[in-house]
């Protein structure tokens, strides 16, 4: 089981709670520092996307707002808020399973992490376990429409 | 004392703590729902910008991630993370004292809140107490350079 498999399992936990299924984890030196999934509805917190919670936990664990030695694995392309948080925390590399054509702020709608004129850039890798992550989202929204 | 005066006073609290002086507050029906200032260094949390803390507190107080009846007053143009959080929380109107040419994601570098292709738009008002807010920031960075 690789890191993106673990991120997808986190997304599945969100799915079971009827949250949009997105999971994220942060590693440092090949070890997991933090794991999270989207809990916006349960927490009724607009900011509680998987990436934000993972960053919060990682900063707490490392006692630093600078995560420049860290990498993130996330099942869906981050939105503007989450891409901005990745930028602000200086995460060096982001692995994204599938893109979000409507809200993605890393590749699809904006290029916040590779802009080059902001105060940080992250390396981006797209497509690890793409099909599994996107099927999970497709099934989730299909279920919602059928309800 | 108007709402932006109060936001500037919050920024001054950050200044005293040697944090980048930015303050934010959220109102609903002309009443203050939440107040916050930047605490990134003290909390060692990359996400702890004034706007994020104000949104978190407002969601908690209103028991809802939807702040669509709310307005934000903020002393500096929000970065990508904070503009994205404003979008995600559906805040209807944002009052910005001064612009951030290098990192601002509302007017300067991106137009996240008025893009129109994302899932929300906010009304933007720029320039209330601009000079006071920008002087505070200028003095802060001047002090840092002199240290």
XYZ file of N, CA, C and O in Angstrom, chain A residues 13-102:
360
model
N -13.286 7.136 4.200
C -13.859 7.435 5.529
C -14.807 8.625 5.427
O -15.881 8.631 6.038
N -14.401 9.656 4.671
C -15.279 10.812 4.454
C -16.562 10.359 3.757
O -17.664 10.760 4.144
N -16.419 9.511 2.748
C -17.565 8.990 1.989
C -18.592 8.368 2.922
O -19.803 8.643 2.825
N -18.114 7.538 3.829
C -19.021 6.848 4.770
C -19.796 7.838 5.642
O -20.901 7.559 6.099
N -19.182 8.996 5.892
C -19.824 10.034 6.715
C -20.657 10.997 5.857
O -21.112 12.032 6.345
N -20.835 10.648 4.582
C -21.578 11.492 3.621
C -20.899 12.842 3.397
O -21.548 13.840 3.076
N -19.595 12.880 3.565
C -18.807 14.068 3.232
C -18.219 13.862 1.837
O -17.928 12.716 1.453
N -18.010 14.934 1.086
C -17.344 14.803 -0.219
C -16.023 14.061 0.009
O -15.222 14.458 0.857
N -15.831 12.919 -0.687
C -14.702 12.033 -0.352
C -13.352 12.526 -0.855
O -12.948 12.252 -1.974
N -12.676 13.252 0.000
C -11.317 13.713 -0.276
C -10.456 13.384 0.941
O -10.859 13.656 2.080
N -9.291 12.804 0.699
C -8.345 12.479 1.764
C -6.995 13.096 1.470
O -6.649 13.321 0.305
N -6.244 13.379 2.521
C -4.916 13.980 2.343
C -3.989 13.508 3.452
O -4.433 13.244 4.577
N -2.732 13.382 3.121
C -1.739 13.101 4.168
C -0.456 13.840 3.849
O -0.203 14.227 2.703
N 0.331 14.037 4.870
C 1.611 14.744 4.726
C 2.725 13.837 5.224
O 2.585 13.192 6.272
N 3.780 13.752 4.433
C 4.931 12.935 4.838
C 6.176 13.806 4.979
O 6.289 14.870 4.363
N 7.083 13.329 5.816
C 8.413 13.947 5.923
C 9.419 12.809 6.025
O 9.211 11.884 6.833
N 10.443 12.872 5.240
C 11.453 11.800 5.206
C 10.795 10.421 5.122
O 11.138 9.493 5.865
N 9.802 10.344 4.229
C 9.126 9.078 3.943
C 8.277 8.524 5.090
O 7.862 7.373 5.057
N 8.030 9.346 6.098
C 7.157 8.926 7.203
C 5.919 9.821 7.264
O 6.022 11.033 7.053
N 4.778 9.217 7.590
C 3.539 9.998 7.658
C 3.545 10.887 8.905
O 3.775 10.406 10.016
N 3.297 12.178 8.672
C 3.262 13.182 9.749
C 1.820 13.456 10.166
O 1.520 13.685 11.338
N 0.909 13.478 9.181
C -0.498 13.758 9.493
C -1.416 13.171 8.427
O -1.014 13.017 7.271
N -2.627 12.828 8.857
C -3.637 12.265 7.952
C -4.957 12.992 8.213
O -5.263 13.327 9.367
N -5.740 13.196 7.152
C -7.022 13.884 7.351
C -7.977 13.605 6.203
O -7.561 13.193 5.118
N -9.246 13.832 6.452
C -10.243 13.807 5.382
C -11.231 14.950 5.607
O -11.326 15.498 6.712
N -11.918 15.280 4.551
C -12.896 16.363 4.557
C -13.985 16.134 5.613
O -14.593 15.071 5.656
N -14.221 17.137 6.448
C -15.280 17.030 7.463
C -16.147 18.295 7.498
O -16.700 18.646 8.544
N -16.264 18.959 6.349
C -16.993 20.228 6.325
C -18.407 20.136 6.909
O -18.811 20.982 7.709
N -19.150 19.126 6.528
C -20.548 19.044 6.985
C -20.630 18.693 8.472
O -21.372 19.325 9.223
N -19.872 17.699 8.887
C -19.957 17.283 10.290
C -19.479 18.370 11.253
O -20.047 18.548 12.324
N -18.427 19.063 10.842
C -17.898 20.113 11.727
C -18.613 21.446 11.489
O -18.480 22.356 12.299
N -19.358 21.558 10.365
C -19.932 22.847 9.941
C -18.862 23.952 9.963
O -19.079 25.053 10.473
N -17.705 23.591 9.408
C -16.591 24.531 9.293
C -16.190 24.647 7.826
O -15.750 23.655 7.226
N -16.336 25.834 7.270
C -16.023 26.050 5.852
C -14.578 25.699 5.504
O -14.280 25.334 4.373
N -13.694 25.810 6.482
C -12.267 25.599 6.184
C -11.837 24.141 6.350
O -10.704 23.802 6.023
N -12.720 23.265 6.821
C -12.280 21.908 7.155
C -12.184 20.945 5.964
O -12.718 19.843 5.981
N -11.469 21.371 4.932
C -11.094 20.459 3.856
C -9.949 19.571 4.358
O -9.234 19.953 5.294
N -9.784 18.419 3.704
C -8.744 17.469 4.114
C -7.364 18.123 4.204
O -6.628 17.922 5.178
N -7.028 18.937 3.203
C -5.678 19.511 3.139
C -5.419 20.453 4.317
O -4.321 20.474 4.886
N -6.429 21.287 4.658
C -6.258 22.249 5.749
C -6.037 21.506 7.075
O -5.145 21.861 7.864
N -6.850 20.485 7.304
C -6.716 19.731 8.560
C -5.354 19.040 8.614
O -4.689 19.040 9.653
N -4.914 18.488 7.479
C -3.606 17.813 7.443
C -2.473 18.804 7.728
O -1.525 18.489 8.459
N -2.576 20.006 7.164
C -1.537 21.028 7.392
C -1.530 21.461 8.861
O -0.465 21.589 9.480
N -2.721 21.669 9.409
C -2.837 22.079 10.818
C -2.173 21.054 11.739
O -1.383 21.396 12.621
N -2.496 19.783 11.503
C -1.915 18.703 12.319
C -0.400 18.623 12.143
O 0.333 18.388 13.106
N 0.062 18.790 10.909
C 1.510 18.688 10.642
C 2.268 19.828 11.328
O 3.328 19.605 11.915
N 1.725 21.053 11.255
C 2.366 22.202 11.923
C 2.444 21.954 13.424
O 3.455 22.247 14.063
N 1.359 21.418 13.971
C 1.319 21.136 15.410
C 2.380 20.085 15.772
O 3.135 20.249 16.738
N 2.446 19.041 14.976
C 3.384 17.944 15.256
C 4.840 18.398 15.142
O 5.671 18.052 15.992
N 5.129 19.184 14.107
C 6.513 19.633 13.872
C 6.822 20.941 14.616
O 7.939 21.437 14.539
N 5.812 21.494 15.307
C 5.948 22.764 16.041
C 6.510 23.872 15.161
O 7.326 24.697 15.586
N 6.050 23.911 13.900
C 6.531 24.918 12.955
C 5.505 25.153 11.865
O 4.878 24.206 11.394
N 5.347 26.426 11.438
C 4.457 26.690 10.305
C 5.155 26.385 8.990
O 4.517 26.356 7.954
N 6.435 26.115 9.028
C 7.180 25.830 7.791
C 7.275 24.310 7.578
O 7.917 23.609 8.357
N 6.608 23.853 6.523
C 6.619 22.412 6.214
C 7.471 22.159 4.960
O 7.153 21.305 4.139
N 8.582 22.903 4.849
C 9.322 22.880 3.593
C 10.018 21.557 3.278
O 10.405 21.320 2.146
N 10.126 20.686 4.265
C 10.700 19.361 3.986
C 9.609 18.316 3.750
O 9.911 17.117 3.679
N 8.374 18.759 3.673
C 7.235 17.823 3.606
C 6.637 17.704 2.202
O 6.772 18.583 1.376
N 5.962 16.569 1.982
C 5.188 16.355 0.761
C 3.754 16.030 1.142
O 3.511 15.411 2.178
N 2.807 16.454 0.292
C 1.410 16.113 0.529
C 0.913 15.135 -0.538
O 1.256 15.264 -1.705
N 0.107 14.178 -0.118
C -0.643 13.327 -1.040
C -2.109 13.659 -0.859
O -2.613 13.625 0.271
N -2.790 14.020 -1.944
C -4.205 14.392 -1.833
C -4.970 13.777 -3.003
O -4.468 13.723 -4.128
N -6.198 13.316 -2.718
C -6.936 12.552 -3.733
C -7.591 13.437 -4.796
O -7.920 12.947 -5.874
N -7.812 14.716 -4.490
C -8.427 15.641 -5.452
C -7.609 16.925 -5.514
O -7.077 17.371 -4.492
N -7.549 17.505 -6.700
C -6.829 18.788 -6.859
C -7.325 19.822 -5.849
O -8.522 20.076 -5.752
N -6.433 20.435 -5.090
C -6.828 21.431 -4.087
C -7.546 22.648 -4.687
O -7.222 23.085 -5.786
N -8.498 23.180 -3.912
C -9.189 24.427 -4.271
C -8.257 25.613 -3.959
O -7.143 25.415 -3.464
N -8.732 26.831 -4.208
C -7.894 28.022 -3.967
C -7.443 28.115 -2.511
O -6.274 28.396 -2.227
N -8.385 27.869 -1.589
C -8.039 27.935 -0.161
C -6.915 26.952 0.169
O -5.919 27.318 0.821
N -7.064 25.718 -0.284
C -6.085 24.679 0.078
C -4.764 24.864 -0.661
O -3.695 24.666 -0.082
N -4.827 25.267 -1.930
C -3.584 25.556 -2.663
C -2.849 26.706 -1.969
O -1.623 26.657 -1.797
N -3.587 27.710 -1.530
C -2.993 28.833 -0.802
C -2.372 28.388 0.510
O -1.300 28.869 0.895
N -3.025 27.462 1.206
C -2.486 26.954 2.476
C -1.212 26.139 2.243
O -0.268 26.203 3.035
N -1.179 25.387 1.147
C 0.025 24.611 0.792
C 1.180 25.582 0.519
O 2.305 25.387 0.982
N 0.858 26.644 -0.225
C 1.843 27.695 -0.523
C 2.348 28.320 0.777
O 3.554 28.442 1.011
N 1.409 28.709 1.649
C 1.776 29.395 2.894
C 2.598 28.503 3.823
O 3.365 29.015 4.632
N 2.413 27.184 3.720
C 3.152 26.276 4.607
C 4.426 25.747 3.947
O 5.161 24.966 4.556
N 4.668 26.190 2.688
C 5.933 25.876 1.994
C 6.149 24.380 1.716
O 7.310 23.932 1.627
N 5.067 23.613 1.632
C 5.196 22.188 1.294
C 5.917 22.057 -0.055
O 5.586 22.756 -1.005
N 6.898 21.162 -0.116
C 7.760 21.188 -1.302
C 7.204 20.431 -2.504
O 7.539 20.741 -3.641
N 6.352 19.443 -2.244
C 5.876 18.600 -3.363
C 4.460 18.147 -3.061
O 4.162 17.755 -1.924
N 3.589 18.207 -4.070
C 2.192 17.801 -3.889
C 1.836 16.750 -4.929
O 1.995 16.981 -6.134
N 1.368 15.594 -4.445
C 0.921 14.500 -5.319
C -0.610 14.553 -5.357
O -1.259 14.461 -4.306
N -1.178 14.699 -6.541
C -2.630 14.838 -6.703
C -3.136 13.650 -7.514
O -2.640 13.396 -8.615
N -4.142 12.942 -6.978
C -4.660 11.787 -7.726
C -5.454 12.241 -8.949
O -5.143 11.868 -10.076
N -6.503 13.041 -8.734
C -7.294 13.474 -9.898
C -7.575 14.971 -9.862
O -7.576 15.596 -8.811
N -7.800 15.533 -11.040
C -8.006 16.976 -11.178
C -9.453 17.360 -10.902
O -10.359 16.548 -11.000
N -9.650 18.624 -10.531
C -10.979 19.191 -10.309
C -11.153 20.343 -11.301
O -10.725 21.467 -11.053
N -11.760 20.019 -12.445
C -11.856 21.005 -13.533
C -12.615 22.264 -13.125
O -12.382 23.329 -13.671
N -13.541 22.137 -12.175
C -14.396 23.281 -11.813
C -13.817 24.182 -10.733
O -14.129 25.368 -10.697
